[in-house]
């Protein structure tokens, strides 16, 4: 009996409090317009960025096939999908792309991966060239710049003036020339603050960082503490297995290993399959 009375009293209290609860339900509903306004403001911020000069002839020359999709873009689309699964699974926002030595095709991989992400319209992504010793992203994309990321980090140039936007959801932060004292710059508090500001202002889902080779300089060693994971690019038949093992251990000591990309690989369709007939 006491339980029944308690239940009835609770029901009456809920009925009597219904009128008071109504305004609260309305207030919660107002969150949706607020989110819409926030999204609209972010769209405006992106639209204000200067546009990237699209030069498909140069992109084709530099083996950047991922812009339009299709058979040639399929390996990079597959890499994008696998990376995106890890990003969503672990909540990663920052991924560095590294190699052991130069000429492994790391920057070409980053550029193609970024172009593939540009077709993922529901994601906002930046690709940042932090290989400040030998920057190549601007050259690969055929861009002519007057400023570099060193000036942006030091506060001499505004990020929104330097970055270039592709479409509505992809941004490229590149360099015109090598930057003085790159290791010290990448390990500075200014760099950490800049990345945080970019994520906040542009509501990024992912930032890809093109880093210098791990076994050439200490730039990446100091910077990897700022990222959630690193993707390792190795050159097929050139990078020794022992070196790959050492590199993976070094990266694992600093951040998560997202995976290893075997680049410049002559493969047989018998084992990997062919996309060409599908497309």
CSV table of C-alpha atoms in Angstrom, one decimal:
chain,number,residue,atom,x,y,z
A,1,UNK,CA,0.0,0.0,0.0
A,2,UNK,CA,2.8,2.4,0.9
A,3,UNK,CA,4.4,1.7,-2.5
A,4,UNK,CA,1.2,2.4,-4.3
A,5,UNK,CA,0.8,5.7,-2.4
A,6,UNK,CA,4.3,6.7,-3.2
A,7,UNK,CA,3.7,5.9,-6.9
A,8,UNK,CA,0.5,8.0,-7.0
A,9,UNK,CA,2.3,10.9,-5.2
A,10,UNK,CA,5.1,10.8,-7.8
A,11,UNK,CA,2.6,10.8,-10.7
A,12,UNK,CA,0.7,13.8,-9.2
A,13,UNK,CA,4.0,15.6,-8.8
A,14,UNK,CA,4.9,15.0,-12.4
A,15,UNK,CA,1.5,16.2,-13.6
A,16,UNK,CA,1.7,19.3,-11.4
A,17,UNK,CA,5.2,20.0,-12.5
A,18,UNK,CA,4.4,19.5,-16.2
A,19,UNK,CA,3.7,23.2,-16.8
A,20,UNK,CA,7.0,24.1,-15.2
A,21,UNK,CA,8.8,21.6,-17.3
A,22,UNK,CA,7.5,22.9,-20.6
A,23,UNK,CA,9.8,26.0,-20.7
A,24,UNK,CA,12.8,23.7,-20.1
A,25,UNK,CA,11.8,21.5,-23.0
A,26,UNK,CA,11.6,24.5,-25.2
A,27,UNK,CA,14.9,25.7,-24.1
A,28,UNK,CA,16.5,22.4,-25.0
A,29,UNK,CA,15.0,22.6,-28.4
A,30,UNK,CA,16.7,26.0,-29.0
A,31,UNK,CA,20.0,24.2,-29.1
A,32,UNK,CA,19.3,23.1,-32.8
A,33,UNK,CA,19.1,26.7,-34.1
A,34,UNK,CA,22.3,27.5,-32.2
A,35,UNK,CA,24.2,24.6,-33.7
A,36,UNK,CA,22.9,25.7,-37.2
A,37,UNK,CA,24.1,29.2,-36.6
A,38,UNK,CA,27.5,27.8,-35.5
A,39,UNK,CA,27.8,25.7,-38.6
A,40,UNK,CA,26.8,28.6,-40.8
A,41,UNK,CA,29.4,30.8,-39.2
A,42,UNK,CA,32.1,28.1,-39.8
A,43,UNK,CA,31.0,27.8,-43.4
A,44,UNK,CA,31.5,31.5,-43.8
A,45,UNK,CA,35.0,31.4,-42.2
A,46,UNK,CA,36.0,28.7,-44.7
A,47,UNK,CA,34.5,30.5,-47.7
A,48,UNK,CA,36.6,33.6,-46.7
A,49,UNK,CA,39.8,31.7,-47.3
A,50,UNK,CA,41.7,32.4,-50.6
A,51,UNK,CA,41.1,29.6,-53.2
A,52,UNK,CA,43.7,27.1,-54.3
A,53,UNK,CA,44.7,27.4,-58.0
A,54,UNK,CA,43.5,24.2,-59.6
A,55,UNK,CA,46.1,23.1,-62.2
A,56,UNK,CA,45.2,19.5,-63.2
A,57,UNK,CA,48.0,19.4,-65.8
A,58,UNK,CA,50.6,20.0,-63.1
A,59,UNK,CA,48.8,17.5,-60.8
A,60,UNK,CA,48.8,14.9,-63.5
A,61,UNK,CA,52.5,15.5,-64.1
A,62,UNK,CA,53.3,15.1,-60.4
A,63,UNK,CA,51.1,11.9,-60.1
A,64,UNK,CA,48.4,13.5,-58.1
A,65,UNK,CA,45.5,11.4,-59.3
A,66,UNK,CA,43.1,11.6,-56.3
A,67,UNK,CA,41.3,14.9,-57.2
A,68,UNK,CA,38.6,13.4,-59.5
A,69,UNK,CA,38.5,9.9,-58.3
A,70,UNK,CA,38.4,6.8,-60.5
A,71,UNK,CA,40.8,3.9,-61.0
A,72,UNK,CA,44.1,5.9,-60.5
A,73,UNK,CA,42.7,7.4,-57.3
A,74,UNK,CA,41.5,4.1,-55.9
A,75,UNK,CA,44.6,3.2,-53.8
A,76,UNK,CA,44.4,6.7,-52.1
A,77,UNK,CA,40.7,6.4,-51.6
A,78,UNK,CA,41.3,3.0,-49.9
A,79,UNK,CA,43.9,4.6,-47.7
A,80,UNK,CA,41.6,7.4,-46.9
A,81,UNK,CA,38.8,5.0,-45.9
A,82,UNK,CA,41.1,2.9,-43.7
A,83,UNK,CA,42.6,6.0,-42.0
A,84,UNK,CA,39.1,7.5,-41.5
A,85,UNK,CA,38.0,4.3,-39.8
A,86,UNK,CA,40.9,4.6,-37.3
A,87,UNK,CA,40.3,8.3,-36.8
A,88,UNK,CA,36.6,7.8,-35.9
A,89,UNK,CA,37.3,4.7,-33.8
A,90,UNK,CA,39.9,6.4,-31.7
A,91,UNK,CA,38.8,10.0,-31.8
A,92,UNK,CA,42.0,11.2,-33.6
A,93,UNK,CA,42.1,14.7,-35.0
A,94,UNK,CA,45.8,15.1,-35.9
A,95,UNK,CA,47.7,12.6,-38.1
A,96,UNK,CA,51.4,13.0,-39.2
A,97,UNK,CA,52.7,11.4,-42.3
A,98,UNK,CA,56.4,10.5,-42.0
A,99,UNK,CA,59.1,8.4,-43.7
A,100,UNK,CA,62.5,7.1,-42.8
A,101,UNK,CA,64.5,8.9,-45.5
A,102,UNK,CA,63.9,11.3,-48.3
A,103,UNK,CA,62.4,10.3,-51.7
A,104,UNK,CA,60.0,7.7,-50.3
A,105,UNK,CA,57.1,9.5,-51.9
A,106,UNK,CA,55.8,10.8,-48.6
A,107,UNK,CA,54.7,14.3,-49.8
A,108,UNK,CA,53.0,12.8,-52.9
A,109,UNK,CA,51.1,10.5,-50.7
A,110,UNK,CA,50.0,13.3,-48.4
A,111,UNK,CA,48.9,15.4,-51.4
A,112,UNK,CA,46.9,12.6,-52.9
A,113,UNK,CA,45.4,11.7,-49.5
A,114,UNK,CA,44.4,15.3,-49.0
A,115,UNK,CA,42.8,15.5,-52.5
A,116,UNK,CA,40.9,12.3,-51.7
A,117,UNK,CA,39.6,13.8,-48.4
A,118,UNK,CA,38.5,16.9,-50.4
A,119,UNK,CA,35.9,14.7,-52.0
A,120,UNK,CA,34.6,13.7,-48.5
A,121,UNK,CA,32.4,16.7,-48.3
A,122,UNK,CA,31.1,16.0,-44.8
A,123,UNK,CA,34.6,16.4,-43.4
A,124,UNK,CA,36.7,19.6,-42.9
A,125,UNK,CA,40.3,18.8,-43.4
A,126,UNK,CA,43.6,20.7,-43.6
A,127,UNK,CA,46.9,19.4,-45.0
A,128,UNK,CA,49.9,21.2,-43.5
A,129,UNK,CA,53.4,21.1,-45.0
A,130,UNK,CA,55.7,20.9,-41.9
A,131,UNK,CA,58.6,19.5,-43.9
A,132,UNK,CA,60.1,22.9,-43.4
A,133,UNK,CA,63.6,21.8,-44.6
A,134,UNK,CA,62.5,20.6,-48.0
A,135,UNK,CA,59.0,21.7,-48.6
A,136,UNK,CA,57.4,20.3,-51.7
A,137,UNK,CA,53.6,20.4,-51.4
A,138,UNK,CA,53.3,23.8,-53.1
A,139,UNK,CA,55.5,22.6,-56.0
A,140,UNK,CA,53.5,19.4,-56.3
A,141,UNK,CA,50.2,21.3,-56.4
A,142,UNK,CA,51.6,24.0,-58.8
A,143,UNK,CA,51.1,26.9,-56.3
A,144,UNK,CA,53.1,30.1,-56.2
A,145,UNK,CA,53.3,31.6,-52.7
A,146,UNK,CA,54.7,34.7,-51.2
A,147,UNK,CA,54.7,33.5,-47.6
A,148,UNK,CA,55.4,30.3,-45.6
A,149,UNK,CA,54.3,28.5,-42.5
A,150,UNK,CA,57.4,29.7,-40.6
A,151,UNK,CA,56.0,33.3,-40.9
A,152,UNK,CA,52.6,32.1,-39.8
A,153,UNK,CA,54.0,30.3,-36.7
A,154,UNK,CA,56.0,33.4,-35.7
A,155,UNK,CA,52.9,35.6,-36.1
A,156,UNK,CA,54.2,37.6,-39.0
A,157,UNK,CA,51.5,36.4,-41.4
A,158,UNK,CA,47.9,35.5,-40.5
A,159,UNK,CA,47.0,31.9,-41.2
A,160,UNK,CA,43.8,32.9,-43.0
A,161,UNK,CA,45.9,34.9,-45.5
A,162,UNK,CA,48.4,32.1,-46.1
A,163,UNK,CA,46.3,28.9,-46.4
A,164,UNK,CA,44.6,28.0,-49.7
A,165,UNK,CA,41.1,26.4,-49.9
A,166,UNK,CA,40.0,23.7,-52.3
A,167,UNK,CA,36.2,23.4,-52.5
A,168,UNK,CA,34.4,24.0,-49.3
A,169,UNK,CA,36.1,21.6,-46.9
A,170,UNK,CA,39.8,21.2,-47.7
A,171,UNK,CA,42.7,23.6,-46.9
A,172,UNK,CA,46.4,23.5,-47.8
A,173,UNK,CA,49.0,25.3,-45.7
A,174,UNK,CA,52.2,25.2,-47.8
A,175,UNK,CA,55.6,26.8,-48.0
A,176,UNK,CA,57.4,28.7,-50.7
A,177,UNK,CA,61.0,28.2,-49.4
A,178,UNK,CA,62.8,26.3,-46.6
A,179,UNK,CA,62.3,27.8,-43.1
A,180,UNK,CA,65.1,28.8,-40.8
A,181,UNK,CA,65.5,26.7,-37.6
A,182,UNK,CA,62.7,24.3,-38.4
A,183,UNK,CA,63.2,21.9,-35.5
A,184,UNK,CA,63.1,24.7,-32.9
A,185,UNK,CA,60.1,26.2,-34.6
A,186,UNK,CA,58.1,23.0,-34.7
A,187,UNK,CA,58.8,22.2,-31.1
A,188,UNK,CA,57.8,25.7,-29.9
A,189,UNK,CA,54.8,26.6,-27.9
A,190,UNK,CA,53.7,28.9,-30.8
A,191,UNK,CA,53.2,25.8,-33.0
A,192,UNK,CA,51.1,24.0,-30.4
A,193,UNK,CA,49.0,27.2,-29.9
A,194,UNK,CA,48.5,27.7,-33.7
A,195,UNK,CA,47.2,24.1,-34.2
A,196,UNK,CA,44.7,24.6,-31.4
A,197,UNK,CA,43.5,27.9,-32.8
A,198,UNK,CA,43.1,26.3,-36.3
A,199,UNK,CA,41.0,23.4,-34.9
A,200,UNK,CA,38.8,25.8,-32.9
A,201,UNK,CA,38.3,28.4,-35.6
A,202,UNK,CA,37.7,26.1,-38.5
A,203,UNK,CA,36.1,23.2,-36.6
A,204,UNK,CA,38.4,20.7,-38.3
A,205,UNK,CA,37.7,17.0,-38.3
A,206,UNK,CA,41.2,16.1,-39.3
A,207,UNK,CA,44.6,17.8,-39.9
A,208,UNK,CA,47.3,15.9,-41.9
A,209,UNK,CA,50.9,17.0,-41.3
A,210,UNK,CA,53.6,16.3,-43.9
A,211,UNK,CA,56.7,15.8,-41.8
A,212,UNK,CA,60.4,15.6,-42.6
A,213,UNK,CA,62.0,12.1,-42.7
A,214,UNK,CA,62.6,10.8,-39.2
A,215,UNK,CA,66.1,9.6,-39.8
A,216,UNK,CA,67.4,12.7,-41.4
A,217,UNK,CA,66.6,15.4,-38.7
A,218,UNK,CA,65.0,15.8,-35.3
A,219,UNK,CA,62.1,17.9,-36.5
A,220,UNK,CA,59.5,15.2,-36.4
A,221,UNK,CA,60.8,13.7,-33.2
A,222,UNK,CA,59.9,16.9,-31.3
A,223,UNK,CA,56.7,17.5,-33.1
A,224,UNK,CA,55.0,14.0,-32.9
A,225,UNK,CA,54.1,14.6,-29.2
A,226,UNK,CA,51.4,17.1,-30.6
A,227,UNK,CA,49.6,14.6,-32.9
A,228,UNK,CA,47.3,11.7,-32.2
A,229,UNK,CA,48.9,9.2,-34.6
A,230,UNK,CA,51.5,8.9,-37.4
A,231,UNK,CA,51.3,7.1,-40.7
A,232,UNK,CA,54.6,5.7,-41.9
A,233,UNK,CA,55.5,5.8,-45.7
A,234,UNK,CA,58.2,3.4,-46.8
A,235,UNK,CA,59.8,2.9,-50.2
A,236,UNK,CA,59.3,-0.6,-51.5
A,237,UNK,CA,62.6,-2.5,-52.2
A,238,UNK,CA,64.6,0.5,-50.8
A,239,UNK,CA,63.8,0.9,-47.1
A,240,UNK,CA,65.5,-2.0,-45.2
A,241,UNK,CA,63.4,-4.1,-42.9
A,242,UNK,CA,65.7,-3.3,-40.0
A,243,UNK,CA,65.2,0.4,-40.6
A,244,UNK,CA,61.4,0.0,-40.8
A,245,UNK,CA,61.5,-1.8,-37.4
A,246,UNK,CA,63.6,1.0,-35.8
A,247,UNK,CA,61.3,3.7,-37.3
A,248,UNK,CA,58.2,2.0,-36.0
A,249,UNK,CA,59.6,1.7,-32.5
A,250,UNK,CA,60.7,5.4,-32.5
A,251,UNK,CA,57.2,6.5,-33.6
A,252,UNK,CA,55.5,4.2,-31.1
A,253,UNK,CA,57.5,5.9,-28.3
A,254,UNK,CA,56.1,9.3,-29.4
A,255,UNK,CA,52.5,8.7,-30.6
A,256,UNK,CA,50.2,6.0,-32.0
A,257,UNK,CA,51.2,4.2,-35.2
A,258,UNK,CA,48.3,4.4,-37.6
A,259,UNK,CA,49.9,2.0,-40.1
A,260,UNK,CA,52.6,1.6,-42.7
A,261,UNK,CA,52.1,2.5,-46.4
A,262,UNK,CA,54.2,0.6,-48.9
A,263,UNK,CA,54.9,3.1,-51.7
A,264,UNK,CA,56.4,2.7,-55.2
A,265,UNK,CA,55.5,-1.0,-55.1
A,266,UNK,CA,55.3,-3.0,-58.3
A,267,UNK,CA,52.4,-5.4,-57.5
A,268,UNK,CA,50.7,-8.2,-59.3
A,269,UNK,CA,46.9,-8.0,-59.8
A,270,UNK,CA,46.9,-11.8,-59.0
A,271,UNK,CA,47.3,-10.9,-55.3
A,272,UNK,CA,45.9,-7.4,-55.0
A,273,UNK,CA,43.1,-7.3,-57.5
A,274,UNK,CA,42.6,-4.7,-60.2
A,275,UNK,CA,40.3,-1.6,-59.9
A,276,UNK,CA,40.5,-0.8,-63.6
A,277,UNK,CA,37.8,-3.1,-64.8
A,278,UNK,CA,35.5,-2.0,-62.0
A,279,UNK,CA,35.8,1.7,-63.0
